[in-house]
PDB file of C-alpha atoms in Angstrom:
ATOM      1  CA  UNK A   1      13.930 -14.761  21.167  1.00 93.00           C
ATOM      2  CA  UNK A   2      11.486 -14.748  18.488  1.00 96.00           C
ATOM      3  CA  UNK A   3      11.360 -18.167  16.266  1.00 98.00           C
ATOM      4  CA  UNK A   4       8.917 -18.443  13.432  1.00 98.00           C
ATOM      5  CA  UNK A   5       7.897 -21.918  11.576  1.00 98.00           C
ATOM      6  CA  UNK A   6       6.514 -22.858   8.288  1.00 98.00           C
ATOM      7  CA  UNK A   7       4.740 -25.957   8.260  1.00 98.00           C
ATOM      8  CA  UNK A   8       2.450 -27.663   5.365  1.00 96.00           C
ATOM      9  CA  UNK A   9       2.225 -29.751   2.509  1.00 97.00           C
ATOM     10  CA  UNK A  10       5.853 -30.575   0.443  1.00 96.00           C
ATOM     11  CA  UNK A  11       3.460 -31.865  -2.673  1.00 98.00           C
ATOM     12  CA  UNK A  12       0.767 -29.825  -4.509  1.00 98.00           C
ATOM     13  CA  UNK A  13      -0.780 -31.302  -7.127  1.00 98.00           C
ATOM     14  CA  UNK A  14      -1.245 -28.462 -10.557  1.00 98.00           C
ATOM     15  CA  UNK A  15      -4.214 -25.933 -10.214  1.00 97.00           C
ATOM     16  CA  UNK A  16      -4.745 -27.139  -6.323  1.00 98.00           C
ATOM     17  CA  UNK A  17      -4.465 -24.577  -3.476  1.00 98.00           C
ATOM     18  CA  UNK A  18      -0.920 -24.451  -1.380  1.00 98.00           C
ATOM     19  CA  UNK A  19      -1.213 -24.117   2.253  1.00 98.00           C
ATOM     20  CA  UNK A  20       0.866 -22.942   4.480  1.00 98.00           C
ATOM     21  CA  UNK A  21       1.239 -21.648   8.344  1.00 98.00           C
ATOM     22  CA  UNK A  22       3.905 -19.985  10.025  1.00 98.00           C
ATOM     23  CA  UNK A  23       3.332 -20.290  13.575  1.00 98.00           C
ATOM     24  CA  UNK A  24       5.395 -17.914  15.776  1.00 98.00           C
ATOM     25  CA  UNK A  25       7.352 -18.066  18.988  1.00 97.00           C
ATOM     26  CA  UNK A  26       8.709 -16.460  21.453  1.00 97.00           C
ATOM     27  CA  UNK A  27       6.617 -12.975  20.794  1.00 96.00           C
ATOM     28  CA  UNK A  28       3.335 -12.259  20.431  1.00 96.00           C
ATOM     29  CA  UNK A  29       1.888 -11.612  17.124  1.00 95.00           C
ATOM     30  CA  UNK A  30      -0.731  -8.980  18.632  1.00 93.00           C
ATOM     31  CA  UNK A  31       1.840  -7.089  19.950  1.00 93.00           C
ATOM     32  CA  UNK A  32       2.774  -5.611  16.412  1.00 89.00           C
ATOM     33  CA  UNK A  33       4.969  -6.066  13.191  1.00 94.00           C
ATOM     34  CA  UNK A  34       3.949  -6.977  10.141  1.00 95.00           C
ATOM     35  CA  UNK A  35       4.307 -11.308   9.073  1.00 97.00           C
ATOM     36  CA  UNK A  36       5.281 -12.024   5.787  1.00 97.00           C
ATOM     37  CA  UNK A  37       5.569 -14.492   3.234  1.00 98.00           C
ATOM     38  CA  UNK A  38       8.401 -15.059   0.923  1.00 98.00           C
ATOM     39  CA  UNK A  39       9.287 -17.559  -1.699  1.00 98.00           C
ATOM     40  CA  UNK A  40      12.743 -18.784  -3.501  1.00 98.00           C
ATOM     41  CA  UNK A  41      12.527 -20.974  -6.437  1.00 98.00           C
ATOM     42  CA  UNK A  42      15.397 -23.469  -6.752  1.00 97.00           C
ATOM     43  CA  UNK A  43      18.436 -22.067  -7.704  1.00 96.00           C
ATOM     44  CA  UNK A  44      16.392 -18.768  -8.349  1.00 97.00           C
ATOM     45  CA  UNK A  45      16.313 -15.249  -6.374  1.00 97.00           C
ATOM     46  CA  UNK A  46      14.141 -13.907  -3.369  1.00 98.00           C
ATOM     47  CA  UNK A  47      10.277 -12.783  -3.885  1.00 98.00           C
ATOM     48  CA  UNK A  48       8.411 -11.326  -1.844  1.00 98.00           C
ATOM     49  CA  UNK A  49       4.445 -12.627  -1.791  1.00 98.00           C
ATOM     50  CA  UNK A  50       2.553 -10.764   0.769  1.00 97.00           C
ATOM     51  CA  UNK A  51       2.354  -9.211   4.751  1.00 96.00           C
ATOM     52  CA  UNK A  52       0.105  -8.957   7.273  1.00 96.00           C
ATOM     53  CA  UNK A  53      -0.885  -7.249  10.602  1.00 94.00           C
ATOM     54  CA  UNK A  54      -2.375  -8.447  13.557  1.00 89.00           C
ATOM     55  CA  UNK A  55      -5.590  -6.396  12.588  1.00 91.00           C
ATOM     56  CA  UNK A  56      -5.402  -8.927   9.598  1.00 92.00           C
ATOM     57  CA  UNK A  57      -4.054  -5.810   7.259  1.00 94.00           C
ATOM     58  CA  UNK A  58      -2.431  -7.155   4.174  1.00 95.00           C
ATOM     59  CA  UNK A  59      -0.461  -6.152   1.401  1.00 94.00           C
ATOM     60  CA  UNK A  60       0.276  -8.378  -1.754  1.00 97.00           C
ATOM     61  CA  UNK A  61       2.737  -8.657  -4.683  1.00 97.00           C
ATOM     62  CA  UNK A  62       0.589  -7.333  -7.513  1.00 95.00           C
ATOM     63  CA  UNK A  63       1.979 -10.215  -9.367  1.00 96.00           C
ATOM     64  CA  UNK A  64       0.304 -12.846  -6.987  1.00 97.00           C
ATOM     65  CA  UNK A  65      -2.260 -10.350  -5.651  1.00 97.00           C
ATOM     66  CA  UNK A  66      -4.815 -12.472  -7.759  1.00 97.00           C
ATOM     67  CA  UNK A  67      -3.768 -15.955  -6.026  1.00 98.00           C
ATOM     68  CA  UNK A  68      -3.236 -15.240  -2.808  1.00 98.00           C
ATOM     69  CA  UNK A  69      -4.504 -15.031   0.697  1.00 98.00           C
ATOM     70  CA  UNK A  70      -2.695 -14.359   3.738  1.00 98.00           C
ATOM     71  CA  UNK A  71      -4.521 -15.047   7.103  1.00 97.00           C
ATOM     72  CA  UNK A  72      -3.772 -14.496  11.084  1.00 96.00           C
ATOM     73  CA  UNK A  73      -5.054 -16.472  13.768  1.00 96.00           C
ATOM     74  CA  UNK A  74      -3.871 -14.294  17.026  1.00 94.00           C
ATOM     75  CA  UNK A  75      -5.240 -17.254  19.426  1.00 95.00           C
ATOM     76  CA  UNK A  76      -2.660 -19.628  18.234  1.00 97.00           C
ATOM     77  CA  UNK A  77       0.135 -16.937  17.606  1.00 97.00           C
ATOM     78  CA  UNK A  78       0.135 -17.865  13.498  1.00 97.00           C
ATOM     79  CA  UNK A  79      -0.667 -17.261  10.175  1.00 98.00           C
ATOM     80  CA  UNK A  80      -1.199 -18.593   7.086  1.00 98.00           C
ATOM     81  CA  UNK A  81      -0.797 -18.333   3.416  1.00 98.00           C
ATOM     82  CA  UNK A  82      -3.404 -19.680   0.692  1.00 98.00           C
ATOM     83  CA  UNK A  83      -1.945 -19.490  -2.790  1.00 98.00           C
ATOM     84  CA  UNK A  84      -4.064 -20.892  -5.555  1.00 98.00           C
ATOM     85  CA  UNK A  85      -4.519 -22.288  -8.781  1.00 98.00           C
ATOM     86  CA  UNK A  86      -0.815 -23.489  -8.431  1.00 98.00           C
ATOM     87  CA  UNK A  87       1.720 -24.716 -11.347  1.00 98.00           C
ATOM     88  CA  UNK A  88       5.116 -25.975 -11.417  1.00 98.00           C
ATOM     89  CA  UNK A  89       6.642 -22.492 -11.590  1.00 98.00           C
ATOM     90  CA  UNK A  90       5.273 -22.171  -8.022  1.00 98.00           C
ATOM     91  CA  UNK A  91       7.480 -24.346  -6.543  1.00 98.00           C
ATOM     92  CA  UNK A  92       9.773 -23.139  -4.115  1.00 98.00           C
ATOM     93  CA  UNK A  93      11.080 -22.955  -0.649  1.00 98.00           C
ATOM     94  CA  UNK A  94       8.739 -20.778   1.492  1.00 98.00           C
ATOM     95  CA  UNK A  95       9.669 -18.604   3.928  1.00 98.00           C
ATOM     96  CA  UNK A  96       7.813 -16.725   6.985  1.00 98.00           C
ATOM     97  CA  UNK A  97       9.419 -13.585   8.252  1.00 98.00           C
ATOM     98  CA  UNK A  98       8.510 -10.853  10.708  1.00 97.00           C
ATOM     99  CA  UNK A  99       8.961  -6.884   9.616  1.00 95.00           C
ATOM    100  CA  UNK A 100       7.087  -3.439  10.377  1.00 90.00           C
ATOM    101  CA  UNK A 101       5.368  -1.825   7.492  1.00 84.00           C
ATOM    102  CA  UNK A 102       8.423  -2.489   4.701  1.00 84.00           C
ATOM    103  CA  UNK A 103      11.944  -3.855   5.378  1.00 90.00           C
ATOM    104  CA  UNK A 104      13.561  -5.396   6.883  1.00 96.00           C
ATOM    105  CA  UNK A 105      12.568  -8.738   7.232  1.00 97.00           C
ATOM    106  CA  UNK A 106      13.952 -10.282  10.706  1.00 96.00           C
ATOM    107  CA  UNK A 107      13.788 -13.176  11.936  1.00 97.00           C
ATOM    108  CA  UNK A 108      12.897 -15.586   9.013  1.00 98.00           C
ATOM    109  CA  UNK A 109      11.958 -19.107   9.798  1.00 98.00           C
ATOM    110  CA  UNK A 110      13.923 -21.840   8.374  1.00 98.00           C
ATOM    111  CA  UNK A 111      11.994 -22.480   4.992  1.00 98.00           C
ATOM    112  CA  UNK A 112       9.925 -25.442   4.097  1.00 98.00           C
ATOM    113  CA  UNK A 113      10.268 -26.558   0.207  1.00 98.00           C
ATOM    114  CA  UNK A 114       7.396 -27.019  -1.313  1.00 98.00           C
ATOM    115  CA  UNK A 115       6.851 -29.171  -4.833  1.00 98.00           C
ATOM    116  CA  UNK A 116       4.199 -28.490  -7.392  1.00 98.00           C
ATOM    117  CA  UNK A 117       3.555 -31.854  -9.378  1.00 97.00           C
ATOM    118  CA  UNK A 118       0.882 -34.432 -10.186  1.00 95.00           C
TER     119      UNK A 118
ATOM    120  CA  UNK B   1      10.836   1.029 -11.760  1.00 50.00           C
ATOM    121  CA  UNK B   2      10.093  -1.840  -9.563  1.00 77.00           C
ATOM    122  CA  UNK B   3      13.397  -3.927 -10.232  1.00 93.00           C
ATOM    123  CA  UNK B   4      16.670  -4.076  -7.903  1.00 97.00           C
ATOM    124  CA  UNK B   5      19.814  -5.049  -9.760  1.00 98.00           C
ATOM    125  CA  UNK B   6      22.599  -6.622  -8.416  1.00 98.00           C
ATOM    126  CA  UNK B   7      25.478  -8.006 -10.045  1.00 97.00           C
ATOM    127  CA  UNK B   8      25.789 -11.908 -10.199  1.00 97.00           C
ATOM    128  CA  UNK B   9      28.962 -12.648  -8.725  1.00 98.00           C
ATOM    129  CA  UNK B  10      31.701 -11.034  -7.585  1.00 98.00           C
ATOM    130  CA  UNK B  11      34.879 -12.408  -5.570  1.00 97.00           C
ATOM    131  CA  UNK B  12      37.576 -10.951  -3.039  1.00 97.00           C
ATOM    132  CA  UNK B  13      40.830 -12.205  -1.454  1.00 98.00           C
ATOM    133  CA  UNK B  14      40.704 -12.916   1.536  1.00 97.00           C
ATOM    134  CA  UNK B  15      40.835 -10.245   3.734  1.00 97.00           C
ATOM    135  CA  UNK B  16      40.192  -7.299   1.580  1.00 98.00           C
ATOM    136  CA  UNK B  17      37.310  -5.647   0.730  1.00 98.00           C
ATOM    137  CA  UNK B  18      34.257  -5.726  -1.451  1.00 98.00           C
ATOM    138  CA  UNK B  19      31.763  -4.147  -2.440  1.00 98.00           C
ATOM    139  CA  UNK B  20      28.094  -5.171  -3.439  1.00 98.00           C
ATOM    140  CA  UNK B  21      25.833  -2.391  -5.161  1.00 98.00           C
ATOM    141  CA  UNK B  22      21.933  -2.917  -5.864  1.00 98.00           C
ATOM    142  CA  UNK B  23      20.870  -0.557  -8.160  1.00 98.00           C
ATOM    143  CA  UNK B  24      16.727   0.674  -9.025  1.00 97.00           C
ATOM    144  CA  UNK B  25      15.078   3.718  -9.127  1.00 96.00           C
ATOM    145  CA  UNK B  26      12.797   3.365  -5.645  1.00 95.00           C
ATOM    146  CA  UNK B  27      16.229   3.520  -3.943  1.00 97.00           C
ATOM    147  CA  UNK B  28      16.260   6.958  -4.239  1.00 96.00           C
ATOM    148  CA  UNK B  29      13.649   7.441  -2.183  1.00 95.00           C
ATOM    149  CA  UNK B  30      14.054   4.107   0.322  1.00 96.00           C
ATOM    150  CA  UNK B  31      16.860   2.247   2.294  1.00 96.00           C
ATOM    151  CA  UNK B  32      17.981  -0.722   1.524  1.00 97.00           C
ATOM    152  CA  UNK B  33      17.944  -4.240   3.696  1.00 98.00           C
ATOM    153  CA  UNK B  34      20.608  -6.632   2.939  1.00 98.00           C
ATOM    154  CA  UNK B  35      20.772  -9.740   3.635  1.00 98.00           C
ATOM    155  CA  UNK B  36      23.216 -12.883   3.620  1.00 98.00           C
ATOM    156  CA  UNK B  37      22.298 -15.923   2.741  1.00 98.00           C
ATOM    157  CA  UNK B  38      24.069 -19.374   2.605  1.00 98.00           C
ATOM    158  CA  UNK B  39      23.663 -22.520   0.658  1.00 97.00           C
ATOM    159  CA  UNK B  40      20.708 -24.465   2.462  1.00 96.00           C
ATOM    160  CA  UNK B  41      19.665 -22.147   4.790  1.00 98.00           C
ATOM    161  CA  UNK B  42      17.498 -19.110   5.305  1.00 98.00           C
ATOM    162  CA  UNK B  43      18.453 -15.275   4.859  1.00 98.00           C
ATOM    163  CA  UNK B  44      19.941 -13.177   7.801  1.00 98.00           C
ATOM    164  CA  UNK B  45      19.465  -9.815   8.169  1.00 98.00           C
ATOM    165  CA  UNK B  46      22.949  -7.896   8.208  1.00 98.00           C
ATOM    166  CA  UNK B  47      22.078  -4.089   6.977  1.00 98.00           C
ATOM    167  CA  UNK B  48      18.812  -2.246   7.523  1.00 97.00           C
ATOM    168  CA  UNK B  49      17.999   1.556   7.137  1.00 95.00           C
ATOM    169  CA  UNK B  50      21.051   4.009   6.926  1.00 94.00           C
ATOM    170  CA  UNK B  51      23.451   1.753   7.824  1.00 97.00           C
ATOM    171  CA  UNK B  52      22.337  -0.922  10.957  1.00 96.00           C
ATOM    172  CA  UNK B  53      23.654  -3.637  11.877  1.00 97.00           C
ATOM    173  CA  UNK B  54      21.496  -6.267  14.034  1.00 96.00           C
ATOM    174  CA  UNK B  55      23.103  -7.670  17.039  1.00 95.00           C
ATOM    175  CA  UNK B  56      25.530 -10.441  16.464  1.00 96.00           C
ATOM    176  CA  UNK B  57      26.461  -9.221  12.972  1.00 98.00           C
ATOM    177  CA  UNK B  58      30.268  -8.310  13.001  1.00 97.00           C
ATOM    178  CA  UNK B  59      31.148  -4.637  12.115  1.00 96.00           C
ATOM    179  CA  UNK B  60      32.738  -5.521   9.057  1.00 98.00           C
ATOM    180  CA  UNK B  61      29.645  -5.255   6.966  1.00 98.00           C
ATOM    181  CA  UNK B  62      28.210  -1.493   6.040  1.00 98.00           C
ATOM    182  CA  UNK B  63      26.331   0.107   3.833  1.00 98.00           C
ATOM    183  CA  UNK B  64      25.414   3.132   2.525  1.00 97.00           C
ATOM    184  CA  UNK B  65      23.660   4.455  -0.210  1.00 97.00           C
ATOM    185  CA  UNK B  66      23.769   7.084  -3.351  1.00 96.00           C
ATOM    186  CA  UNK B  67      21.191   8.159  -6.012  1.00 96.00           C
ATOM    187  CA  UNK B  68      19.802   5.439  -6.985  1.00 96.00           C
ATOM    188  CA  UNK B  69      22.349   2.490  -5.678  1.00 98.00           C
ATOM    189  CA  UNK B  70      22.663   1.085  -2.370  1.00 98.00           C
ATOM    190  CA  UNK B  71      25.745  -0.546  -1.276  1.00 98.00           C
ATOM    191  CA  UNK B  72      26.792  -3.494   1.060  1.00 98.00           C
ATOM    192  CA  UNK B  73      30.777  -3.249   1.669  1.00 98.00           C
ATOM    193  CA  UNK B  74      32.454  -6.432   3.448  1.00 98.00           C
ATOM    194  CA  UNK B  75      36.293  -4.948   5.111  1.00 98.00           C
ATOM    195  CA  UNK B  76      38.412  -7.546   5.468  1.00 97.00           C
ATOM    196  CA  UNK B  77      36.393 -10.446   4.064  1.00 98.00           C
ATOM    197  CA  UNK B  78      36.359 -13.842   6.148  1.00 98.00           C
ATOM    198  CA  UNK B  79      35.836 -17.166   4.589  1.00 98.00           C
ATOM    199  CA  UNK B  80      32.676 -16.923   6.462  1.00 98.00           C
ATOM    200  CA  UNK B  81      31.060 -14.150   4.157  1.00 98.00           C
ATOM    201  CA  UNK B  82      30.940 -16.475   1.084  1.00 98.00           C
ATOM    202  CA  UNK B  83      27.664 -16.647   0.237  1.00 98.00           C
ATOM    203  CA  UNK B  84      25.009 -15.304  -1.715  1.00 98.00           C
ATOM    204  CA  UNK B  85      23.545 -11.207  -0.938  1.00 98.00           C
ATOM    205  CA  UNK B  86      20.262  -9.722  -1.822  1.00 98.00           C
ATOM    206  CA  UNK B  87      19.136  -6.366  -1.135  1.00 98.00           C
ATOM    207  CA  UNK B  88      15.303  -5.624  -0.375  1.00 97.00           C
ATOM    208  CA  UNK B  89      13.743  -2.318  -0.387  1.00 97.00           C
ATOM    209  CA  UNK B  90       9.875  -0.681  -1.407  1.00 95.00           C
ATOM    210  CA  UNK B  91       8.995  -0.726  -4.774  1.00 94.00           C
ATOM    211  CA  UNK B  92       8.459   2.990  -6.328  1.00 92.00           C
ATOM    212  CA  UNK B  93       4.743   3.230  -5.528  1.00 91.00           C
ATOM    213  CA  UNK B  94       6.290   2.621  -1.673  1.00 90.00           C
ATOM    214  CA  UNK B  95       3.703   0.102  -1.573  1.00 90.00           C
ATOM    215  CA  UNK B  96       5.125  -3.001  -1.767  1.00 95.00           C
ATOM    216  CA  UNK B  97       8.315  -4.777  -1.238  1.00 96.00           C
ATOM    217  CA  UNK B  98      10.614  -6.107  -3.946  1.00 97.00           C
ATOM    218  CA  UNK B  99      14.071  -8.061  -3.521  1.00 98.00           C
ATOM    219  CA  UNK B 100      17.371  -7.822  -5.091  1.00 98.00           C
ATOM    220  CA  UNK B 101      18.243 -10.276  -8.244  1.00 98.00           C
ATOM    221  CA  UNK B 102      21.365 -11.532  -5.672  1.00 98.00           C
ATOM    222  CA  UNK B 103      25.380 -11.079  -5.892  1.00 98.00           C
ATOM    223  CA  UNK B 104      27.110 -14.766  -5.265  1.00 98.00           C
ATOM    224  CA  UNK B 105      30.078 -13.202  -3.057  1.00 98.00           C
ATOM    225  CA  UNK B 106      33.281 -15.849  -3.343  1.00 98.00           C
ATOM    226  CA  UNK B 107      36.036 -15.620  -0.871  1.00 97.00           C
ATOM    227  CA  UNK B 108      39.518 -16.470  -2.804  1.00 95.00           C
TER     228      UNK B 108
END
């Protein structure tokens, strides 16, 4: 059964970088599937931030496209998200999902909450 | 556009039916993904494509889709399916993915 797991920082300070890996269980990350990245605000809706393929493919939100960079390391099964320049509106609980090229995203990992303040 | 709509909230008795609708242009051309998701904890998967249902998801949720609106219809709601819904689909340019603005589903 595939299990995914975000793990990282709960406290970025303003204009810093966030970091984040999701490292993945229980399948092989080389065998296929796009890993994703997506964010909920507190309280707020679902956003989508980025993807990527084993072959280190990505695809971005245009609206974060500027900010962010998502990375795969197959030889530990993970991957990671960079997101930059960071301000309170940032803050959220991150999630890391596996899907093919689009929906739908399945499994997600449990979410880690991270907090943008000085 | 590159917006799904959903309606904030919506409630049903218990036991009857209900039905969610996300609404945007790019659904005309892509399926909707729905997922359910409760208070604390991450979103599950319970739609995807025409109308699938992942294992372990009971057969009381479908969905289908028309023009421009996809829907998510719960028959026979439990007391279980209170929670919140989004949809997720490809924007117009079918190059990137956008979510629903999320329907609060209350079970009276």
């Amino acid at each position: 059964q595939v299990q995914l797991q975000e793990s990282g920082p709960g406290l970025v300070k303003p204009s810093e970088t966030l970091s984040l890996t999701c490292a993945v269980s229980g399948y092989s990350i080389s065998s296929g599937y796009y890993w994703g990245w997506i964010r909920q605000p507190p309280g707020k809706g679902l956003e989508w931030i980025g993807s990527i393929y084993h072959s280190g493919s990505t695809y971005y939100n245009p609206s974060l496209k500027s900010r962010v960079t998502i990375s795969v390391d197959t030889s530990k099964n993970q991957f990671s998200l960079k997101l930059s320049s960071v301000t309170a509106a940032d803050t959220a609980v991150y999630y890391c999902a596996r899907s093919p090229y689009g929906p739908p995203f399945d499994p997600w990992g449990q979410g880690t909450l991270v907090t943008v303040s000085s | 556009s590159s917006e799904l709509t959903q309606d904030p909230a919506v409630s049903v008795a218990l036991g009857q039916t209900v039905r969610i609708t996300c609404q945007g242009d790019s659904l005309r051309s892509y399926y909707a993904s729905w997922y359910q998701q409760k208070p604390g904890q991450a979103p599950v998967l319970v739609i995807y494509g025409k109308n699938n249902r992942p294992s372990g998801i009971p057969d009381r949720f479908s969905g289908s889709s028309s023009g421009n609106t996809a829907s998510l219809t719960i028959t026979g709601a439990q007391a279980e399916d209170e929670a919140d819904y989004y949809c997720n689909s490809r924007d117009s340019s079918g190059n990137h993915l956008i979510f629903g603005t999320g329907t609060k589903v209350t079970v009276l």
